[in-house]
Amino acid sequence: MTQILETQPERTDLPLTVMPCVVADMIEPFKANFEVLRDVTRLRMYTDTTLDPDEIVRRCEGADAVIVIGVHIDDNLYTRLTHTQGHAKCFAFGGTGVASYIDLARARQDGVRVCNVRRYGDAAVAELAIALMMELARHVGELDTQVREGSWHGVFGTELAGKTLGLVGFGGIGQHVARIANGFGMRIQVWNSHVHADALAANPEIALVDGIDDLMATSDIVSLHLPLTDETRGGITFENLNHLRPGSMLINTARAEIIAPGALERRLERGDLLAGLDVFDKEPLPQDSPLRSVPGVVLTPHVAWRADGAYASLTRQVMEAIVSFYEGGDFNVVV
């Protein structure tokens, strides 16, 4: 049953912020930060996960700012919330890859502020990337099913120790993956068009590879950690993926859109790769997606960011971005 949580409802002199939907396990972390908004804005928070655009517009009536959790603000919904049925002037997005959810160029043109959150999930996303590697290497889920069904024959596994891990991208998440993988005894190499010298200086055991094709061809496991930008969208092509060696692993906990449309499915259909995927071009993943039937692929429903520490940081940053909007600051402004 949907609840409506409101802060300072009597303060009608304050502007209104609306959170039209939310992931259930984020409710308590958000409530823990309600006090941040005191004397700045009223908040109306709906505690379900509706994605119905008509209902979202109805809920956001009168909102000066909208907190965006899990819903794509497509062109039609954007127009309704900012011009025809609403007057929202700020979207505070509860994530990093806001370009996948809101048309930033249009918002910039209209003078609508868009904020995101930053570095909130470095550990959480890195840990899921490692978990996907472990699942592909040691098949824990399959083994659990075997035992529960009365089988004891097991599955032959792969050691990660001694394997070469290629990281495409070396920001906060990539660096955290590297630290964990180093503890496993893996060899680590990195390709990134914008590698920071200080990051590599702090990790002298990590090799910098000049080309992404070279990294794909020489890695036992490739893990993607690029942000989604105009520059990176579709930047990993089928030709790049074709350099992956048979038997190697591909992990994506970044964004599906950094891979050219159809390129991943085309490469995986050959059946000689393992893959762990947490992100997809269309979410939820359609029932007819070929990814569902490719052997050797582990699928998770875009949950890398969903962990206690990440939630604490994310919810705090969203609230601080809202306060900053109303007080004339620039906290976490994207456009």
Tab-separated table of C-alpha atoms in Angstrom:
chain	number	residue	atom	x	y	z
A	1	MET	CA	0.000	0.000	0.000
A	2	THR	CA	1.370	3.388	-1.013
A	3	GLN	CA	2.096	5.812	1.782
A	4	ILE	CA	2.667	9.527	1.407
A	5	LEU	CA	5.321	10.884	3.733
A	6	GLU	CA	5.379	14.645	4.126
A	7	THR	CA	7.753	16.925	5.956
A	8	GLN	CA	6.617	20.271	7.372
A	9	PRO	CA	3.225	20.085	5.605
A	10	GLU	CA	2.072	23.137	7.527
A	11	ARG	CA	4.863	25.257	6.029
A	12	THR	CA	2.982	26.297	2.911
A	13	ASP	CA	5.353	29.245	2.645
A	14	LEU	CA	8.105	26.831	1.617
A	15	PRO	CA	8.582	25.500	-1.937
A	16	LEU	CA	7.491	21.928	-2.647
A	17	THR	CA	9.769	19.022	-3.526
A	18	VAL	CA	8.221	15.736	-4.661
A	19	MET	CA	9.645	12.235	-4.801
A	20	PRO	CA	6.976	10.516	-6.961
A	21	CYS	CA	8.343	7.015	-6.472
A	22	VAL	CA	11.161	5.263	-4.657
A	23	VAL	CA	12.841	1.894	-4.283
A	24	ALA	CA	11.371	0.296	-1.159
A	25	ASP	CA	14.681	-0.322	0.583
A	26	MET	CA	15.650	3.356	0.145
A	27	ILE	CA	12.719	4.654	2.184
A	28	GLU	CA	14.401	4.457	5.584
A	29	PRO	CA	17.724	5.966	4.386
A	30	PHE	CA	15.802	8.889	2.908
A	31	LYS	CA	13.763	9.341	6.077
A	32	ALA	CA	17.017	9.510	8.038
A	33	ASN	CA	17.899	12.634	6.030
A	34	PHE	CA	14.587	14.476	6.212
A	35	GLU	CA	16.029	16.885	8.766
A	36	VAL	CA	18.418	18.256	6.114
A	37	LEU	CA	15.410	19.898	4.433
A	38	ARG	CA	14.070	21.655	7.527
A	39	ASP	CA	13.083	25.281	6.895
A	40	VAL	CA	14.180	24.944	3.238
A	41	THR	CA	11.488	22.927	1.467
A	42	ARG	CA	8.496	20.713	2.060
A	43	LEU	CA	8.945	17.153	0.826
A	44	ARG	CA	6.164	14.893	-0.390
A	45	MET	CA	7.463	11.354	-0.782
A	46	TYR	CA	5.470	8.461	-2.268
A	47	THR	CA	6.595	5.055	-1.060
A	48	ASP	CA	5.889	2.881	-4.092
A	49	THR	CA	7.596	2.262	-7.431
A	50	THR	CA	4.996	3.429	-9.938
A	51	LEU	CA	6.324	4.181	-13.413
A	52	ASP	CA	2.984	5.324	-14.851
A	53	PRO	CA	3.639	8.763	-16.382
A	54	ASP	CA	0.130	10.076	-15.749
A	55	GLU	CA	0.393	9.169	-12.077
A	56	ILE	CA	3.863	10.680	-11.803
A	57	VAL	CA	2.602	13.950	-13.277
A	58	ARG	CA	-0.364	13.955	-10.891
A	59	ARG	CA	1.893	13.385	-7.898
A	60	CYS	CA	4.301	16.128	-8.952
A	61	GLU	CA	1.610	18.794	-9.245
A	62	GLY	CA	2.933	22.024	-7.769
A	63	ALA	CA	6.501	20.739	-7.386
A	64	ASP	CA	9.383	23.158	-7.733
A	65	ALA	CA	11.863	20.260	-7.635
A	66	VAL	CA	11.511	16.538	-8.367
A	67	ILE	CA	13.668	13.776	-6.901
A	68	VAL	CA	14.146	11.144	-9.598
A	69	ILE	CA	14.550	7.566	-8.359
A	70	GLY	CA	14.273	4.758	-10.885
A	71	VAL	CA	12.089	6.524	-13.449
A	72	HIS	CA	13.205	7.680	-16.899
A	73	ILE	CA	12.182	11.276	-17.604
A	74	ASP	CA	11.553	10.917	-21.333
A	75	ASP	CA	10.725	13.899	-23.564
A	76	ASN	CA	6.988	13.680	-22.993
A	77	LEU	CA	7.250	13.357	-19.223
A	78	TYR	CA	9.855	16.131	-19.078
A	79	THR	CA	7.535	18.480	-20.982
A	80	ARG	CA	4.593	17.699	-18.742
A	81	LEU	CA	6.591	18.168	-15.533
A	82	THR	CA	8.277	21.407	-16.576
A	83	HIS	CA	5.987	23.183	-19.041
A	84	THR	CA	2.450	21.947	-19.619
A	85	GLN	CA	1.243	20.464	-16.330
A	86	GLY	CA	4.003	21.435	-13.938
A	87	HIS	CA	6.709	24.011	-13.316
A	88	ALA	CA	9.604	21.936	-11.960
A	89	LYS	CA	12.940	23.709	-12.251
A	90	CYS	CA	15.184	21.059	-10.714
A	91	PHE	CA	15.587	17.305	-11.113
A	92	ALA	CA	17.722	15.685	-8.419
A	93	PHE	CA	18.692	12.270	-9.741
A	94	GLY	CA	19.515	9.479	-7.294
A	95	GLY	CA	22.440	8.057	-9.243
A	96	THR	CA	25.481	8.926	-11.304
A	97	GLY	CA	24.507	8.117	-14.904
A	98	VAL	CA	21.838	10.803	-15.217
A	99	ALA	CA	22.337	11.103	-18.987
A	100	SER	CA	20.488	7.779	-19.327
A	101	TYR	CA	17.433	9.203	-17.556
A	102	ILE	CA	17.093	12.869	-18.547
A	103	ASP	CA	17.849	14.784	-21.760
A	104	LEU	CA	20.617	17.026	-20.445
A	105	ALA	CA	20.837	19.174	-23.577
A	106	ARG	CA	17.153	20.031	-23.359
A	107	ALA	CA	17.372	20.785	-19.655
A	108	ARG	CA	20.325	23.078	-20.285
A	109	GLN	CA	18.414	24.889	-23.017
A	110	ASP	CA	15.400	25.366	-20.729
A	111	GLY	CA	17.415	26.470	-17.724
A	112	VAL	CA	16.254	23.460	-15.711
A	113	ARG	CA	18.786	22.262	-13.167
A	114	VAL	CA	19.812	18.592	-13.134
A	115	CYS	CA	21.845	17.190	-10.247
A	116	ASN	CA	23.268	13.742	-9.651
A	117	VAL	CA	25.184	12.020	-6.866
A	118	ARG	CA	28.882	11.252	-7.023
A	119	ARG	CA	31.215	8.567	-5.781
A	120	TYR	CA	28.438	7.217	-3.563
A	121	GLY	CA	28.684	3.630	-4.741
A	122	ASP	CA	32.345	3.039	-5.528
A	123	ALA	CA	32.646	0.198	-3.039
A	124	ALA	CA	29.206	-1.283	-3.691
A	125	VAL	CA	29.570	-1.403	-7.480
A	126	ALA	CA	33.133	-2.682	-7.279
A	127	GLU	CA	32.079	-5.459	-4.930
A	128	LEU	CA	29.288	-6.603	-7.268
A	129	ALA	CA	31.727	-6.620	-10.193
A	130	ILE	CA	33.948	-8.916	-8.152
A	131	ALA	CA	30.904	-11.006	-7.124
A	132	LEU	CA	30.029	-11.539	-10.797
A	133	MET	CA	33.586	-12.638	-11.497
A	134	MET	CA	33.421	-15.045	-8.577
A	135	GLU	CA	30.089	-16.454	-9.740
A	136	LEU	CA	31.410	-17.059	-13.231
A	137	ALA	CA	34.585	-18.601	-11.841
A	138	ARG	CA	33.142	-20.762	-9.053
A	139	HIS	CA	29.408	-21.136	-9.886
A	140	VAL	CA	28.155	-20.666	-6.323
A	141	GLY	CA	24.537	-20.218	-7.366
A	142	GLU	CA	24.561	-23.353	-9.486
A	143	LEU	CA	26.253	-25.332	-6.716
A	144	ASP	CA	23.667	-24.186	-4.186
A	145	THR	CA	20.903	-25.384	-6.512
A	146	GLN	CA	22.663	-28.734	-6.944
A	147	VAL	CA	22.901	-29.396	-3.239
A	148	ARG	CA	19.286	-28.373	-2.588
A	149	GLU	CA	18.175	-30.749	-5.327
A	150	GLY	CA	20.168	-33.637	-3.842
A	151	SER	CA	23.140	-33.585	-6.206
A	152	TRP	CA	26.768	-33.742	-5.079
A	153	HIS	CA	28.698	-33.847	-8.356
A	154	GLY	CA	29.849	-30.185	-8.210
A	155	VAL	CA	31.258	-27.973	-10.948
A	156	PHE	CA	34.849	-27.497	-12.088
A	157	GLY	CA	36.005	-23.979	-11.163
A	158	THR	CA	38.494	-21.353	-12.262
A	159	GLU	CA	40.975	-19.620	-9.954
A	160	LEU	CA	41.132	-15.853	-10.184
A	161	ALA	CA	44.605	-15.802	-8.661
A	162	GLY	CA	47.163	-15.263	-11.370
A	163	LYS	CA	44.608	-14.194	-13.976
A	164	THR	CA	44.923	-10.912	-15.857
A	165	LEU	CA	42.143	-8.427	-15.153
A	166	GLY	CA	41.661	-5.682	-17.714
A	167	LEU	CA	39.857	-2.570	-16.498
A	168	VAL	CA	38.209	-0.307	-19.056
A	169	GLY	CA	38.022	2.889	-17.052
A	170	PHE	CA	39.961	3.748	-13.913
A	171	GLY	CA	37.856	6.153	-11.890
A	172	GLY	CA	36.774	5.543	-8.319
A	173	ILE	CA	35.014	2.237	-9.053
A	174	GLY	CA	37.766	0.879	-11.276
A	175	GLN	CA	40.375	1.741	-8.673
A	176	HIS	CA	38.347	-0.022	-5.975
A	177	VAL	CA	38.032	-3.131	-8.153
A	178	ALA	CA	41.782	-3.047	-8.650
A	179	ARG	CA	42.422	-2.994	-4.905
A	180	ILE	CA	40.199	-6.023	-4.339
A	181	ALA	CA	41.620	-7.909	-7.310
A	182	ASN	CA	45.133	-7.195	-6.136
A	183	GLY	CA	44.272	-8.979	-2.894
A	184	PHE	CA	43.262	-12.010	-4.946
A	185	GLY	CA	46.660	-12.067	-6.599
A	186	MET	CA	45.437	-10.973	-10.014
A	187	ARG	CA	47.532	-9.094	-12.553
A	188	ILE	CA	45.855	-5.796	-13.402
A	189	GLN	CA	46.015	-3.678	-16.518
A	190	VAL	CA	44.050	-0.569	-17.441
A	191	TRP	CA	42.859	1.219	-20.531
A	192	ASN	CA	41.295	4.633	-20.138
A	193	SER	CA	41.426	7.639	-22.411
A	194	HIS	CA	41.665	9.875	-19.352
A	195	VAL	CA	43.740	7.965	-16.812
A	196	HIS	CA	44.920	10.268	-14.065
A	197	ALA	CA	48.642	10.048	-13.491
A	198	ASP	CA	48.231	10.217	-9.726
A	199	ALA	CA	45.918	7.178	-9.755
A	200	LEU	CA	48.505	5.100	-11.574
A	201	ALA	CA	51.320	6.498	-9.442
A	202	ALA	CA	49.482	5.203	-6.386
A	203	ASN	CA	49.228	1.776	-8.020
A	204	PRO	CA	52.671	1.094	-9.533
A	205	GLU	CA	51.860	-2.602	-10.023
A	206	ILE	CA	49.128	-1.738	-12.549
A	207	ALA	CA	50.046	-1.667	-16.243
A	208	LEU	CA	48.630	0.959	-18.592
A	209	VAL	CA	47.622	-0.442	-21.987
A	210	ASP	CA	47.637	1.926	-24.945
A	211	GLY	CA	44.666	0.491	-26.838
A	212	ILE	CA	41.373	-1.076	-25.840
A	213	ASP	CA	41.825	-3.844	-28.417
A	214	ASP	CA	45.146	-4.785	-26.831
A	215	LEU	CA	43.516	-4.884	-23.407
A	216	MET	CA	40.683	-7.095	-24.665
A	217	ALA	CA	43.105	-9.471	-26.355
A	218	THR	CA	45.456	-9.877	-23.393
A	219	SER	CA	43.007	-10.070	-20.468
A	220	ASP	CA	41.413	-13.150	-18.948
A	221	ILE	CA	38.671	-10.928	-17.500
A	222	VAL	CA	37.566	-7.507	-18.767
A	223	SER	CA	35.515	-5.300	-16.438
A	224	LEU	CA	33.880	-2.123	-17.751
A	225	HIS	CA	33.935	1.013	-15.589
A	226	LEU	CA	33.442	3.944	-17.955
A	227	PRO	CA	30.851	6.632	-17.212
A	228	LEU	CA	28.152	7.212	-19.806
A	229	THR	CA	28.883	10.452	-21.655
A	230	ASP	CA	28.459	11.674	-25.208
A	231	GLU	CA	32.044	10.565	-25.774
A	232	THR	CA	31.656	7.045	-24.387
A	233	ARG	CA	28.146	6.220	-25.663
A	234	GLY	CA	28.515	3.308	-28.082
A	235	GLY	CA	32.277	3.612	-27.822
A	236	ILE	CA	32.916	-0.105	-27.318
A	237	THR	CA	32.227	-1.724	-30.664
A	238	PHE	CA	31.752	-5.273	-31.889
A	239	GLU	CA	35.241	-5.040	-33.373
A	240	ASN	CA	36.598	-4.258	-29.894
A	241	LEU	CA	34.681	-7.155	-28.332
A	242	ASN	CA	35.858	-9.444	-31.090
A	243	HIS	CA	39.352	-9.235	-29.587
A	244	LEU	CA	38.174	-11.041	-26.441
A	245	ARG	CA	39.728	-14.480	-26.302
A	246	PRO	CA	37.526	-17.599	-26.163
A	247	GLY	CA	36.949	-18.544	-22.530
A	248	SER	CA	37.488	-15.033	-21.198
A	249	MET	CA	34.986	-13.109	-19.066
A	250	LEU	CA	33.286	-9.764	-19.632
A	251	ILE	CA	31.801	-7.874	-16.680
A	252	ASN	CA	29.583	-4.800	-17.043
A	253	THR	CA	28.387	-2.940	-13.966
A	254	ALA	CA	28.737	0.465	-15.679
A	255	ARG	CA	26.135	1.295	-18.335
A	256	ALA	CA	24.895	-0.859	-21.204
A	257	GLU	CA	24.938	2.151	-23.525
A	258	ILE	CA	28.739	2.379	-23.536
A	259	ILE	CA	28.595	-0.674	-25.817
A	260	ALA	CA	27.355	-0.101	-29.377
A	261	PRO	CA	23.765	-1.315	-29.872
A	262	GLY	CA	23.642	-5.030	-30.627
A	263	ALA	CA	27.403	-5.505	-30.370
A	264	LEU	CA	27.340	-7.435	-27.092
A	265	GLU	CA	24.572	-9.799	-28.181
A	266	ARG	CA	26.371	-10.424	-31.477
A	267	ARG	CA	29.635	-11.281	-29.712
A	268	LEU	CA	28.004	-13.459	-27.057
A	269	GLU	CA	25.972	-15.498	-29.534
A	270	ARG	CA	29.199	-17.208	-30.570
A	271	GLY	CA	29.024	-19.005	-27.212
A	272	ASP	CA	32.714	-18.850	-26.327
A	273	LEU	CA	32.597	-16.112	-23.652
A	274	LEU	CA	31.417	-15.847	-20.068
A	275	ALA	CA	29.690	-12.638	-19.037
A	276	GLY	CA	28.329	-11.022	-15.882
A	277	LEU	CA	25.881	-8.212	-16.658
A	278	ASP	CA	24.110	-5.855	-14.269
A	279	VAL	CA	23.020	-3.236	-16.834
A	280	PHE	CA	21.008	-3.429	-20.030
A	281	ASP	CA	19.853	-1.247	-22.939
A	282	LYS	CA	16.248	-1.735	-21.837
A	283	GLU	CA	15.390	-2.151	-18.181
A	284	PRO	CA	13.704	-4.256	-16.946
A	285	LEU	CA	15.300	-6.723	-19.359
A	286	PRO	CA	12.634	-7.751	-21.915
A	287	GLN	CA	11.446	-11.346	-21.782
A	288	ASP	CA	12.474	-11.868	-25.399
A	289	SER	CA	16.022	-10.553	-24.922
A	290	PRO	CA	18.578	-12.960	-26.398
A	291	LEU	CA	20.730	-12.389	-23.324
A	292	ARG	CA	18.331	-14.559	-21.334
A	293	SER	CA	19.192	-17.654	-23.363
A	294	VAL	CA	22.916	-17.298	-23.983
A	295	PRO	CA	24.839	-19.939	-21.986
A	296	GLY	CA	27.549	-18.784	-19.603
A	297	VAL	CA	25.910	-15.435	-18.819
A	298	VAL	CA	24.962	-14.297	-15.306
A	299	LEU	CA	22.329	-11.546	-15.154
A	300	THR	CA	21.505	-9.260	-12.221
A	301	PRO	CA	18.797	-6.536	-12.247
A	302	HIS	CA	20.890	-3.331	-12.058
A	303	VAL	CA	21.567	-3.732	-8.344
A	304	ALA	CA	25.291	-2.975	-8.062
A	305	TRP	CA	24.511	0.332	-6.374
A	306	ARG	CA	21.978	-1.102	-3.954
A	307	ALA	CA	23.864	-1.544	-0.676
A	308	ASP	CA	23.669	0.015	2.765
A	309	GLY	CA	26.746	2.228	2.557
A	310	ALA	CA	25.876	3.405	-0.932
A	311	TYR	CA	22.326	4.259	0.114
A	312	ALA	CA	23.528	6.324	3.048
A	313	SER	CA	25.739	8.436	0.798
A	314	LEU	CA	23.235	8.637	-2.068
A	315	THR	CA	20.290	9.806	0.008
A	316	ARG	CA	22.360	12.394	1.833
A	317	GLN	CA	23.703	13.810	-1.439
A	318	VAL	CA	20.218	14.006	-2.989
A	319	MET	CA	18.943	15.997	-0.029
A	320	GLU	CA	21.979	18.278	-0.066
A	321	ALA	CA	21.485	18.876	-3.809
A	322	ILE	CA	17.896	19.925	-3.178
A	323	VAL	CA	18.929	22.323	-0.408
A	324	SER	CA	21.664	23.734	-2.627
A	325	PHE	CA	19.152	24.369	-5.430
A	326	TYR	CA	16.861	26.373	-3.190
A	327	GLU	CA	19.705	28.259	-1.513
A	328	GLY	CA	21.477	29.219	-4.744
A	329	GLY	CA	24.415	26.813	-4.481
A	330	ASP	CA	25.837	24.470	-7.077
A	331	PHE	CA	26.207	21.163	-5.215
A	332	ASN	CA	26.470	18.234	-7.666
A	333	VAL	CA	25.072	20.264	-10.564
A	334	VAL	CA	25.338	18.507	-13.944
A	335	VAL	CA	23.489	21.181	-15.947
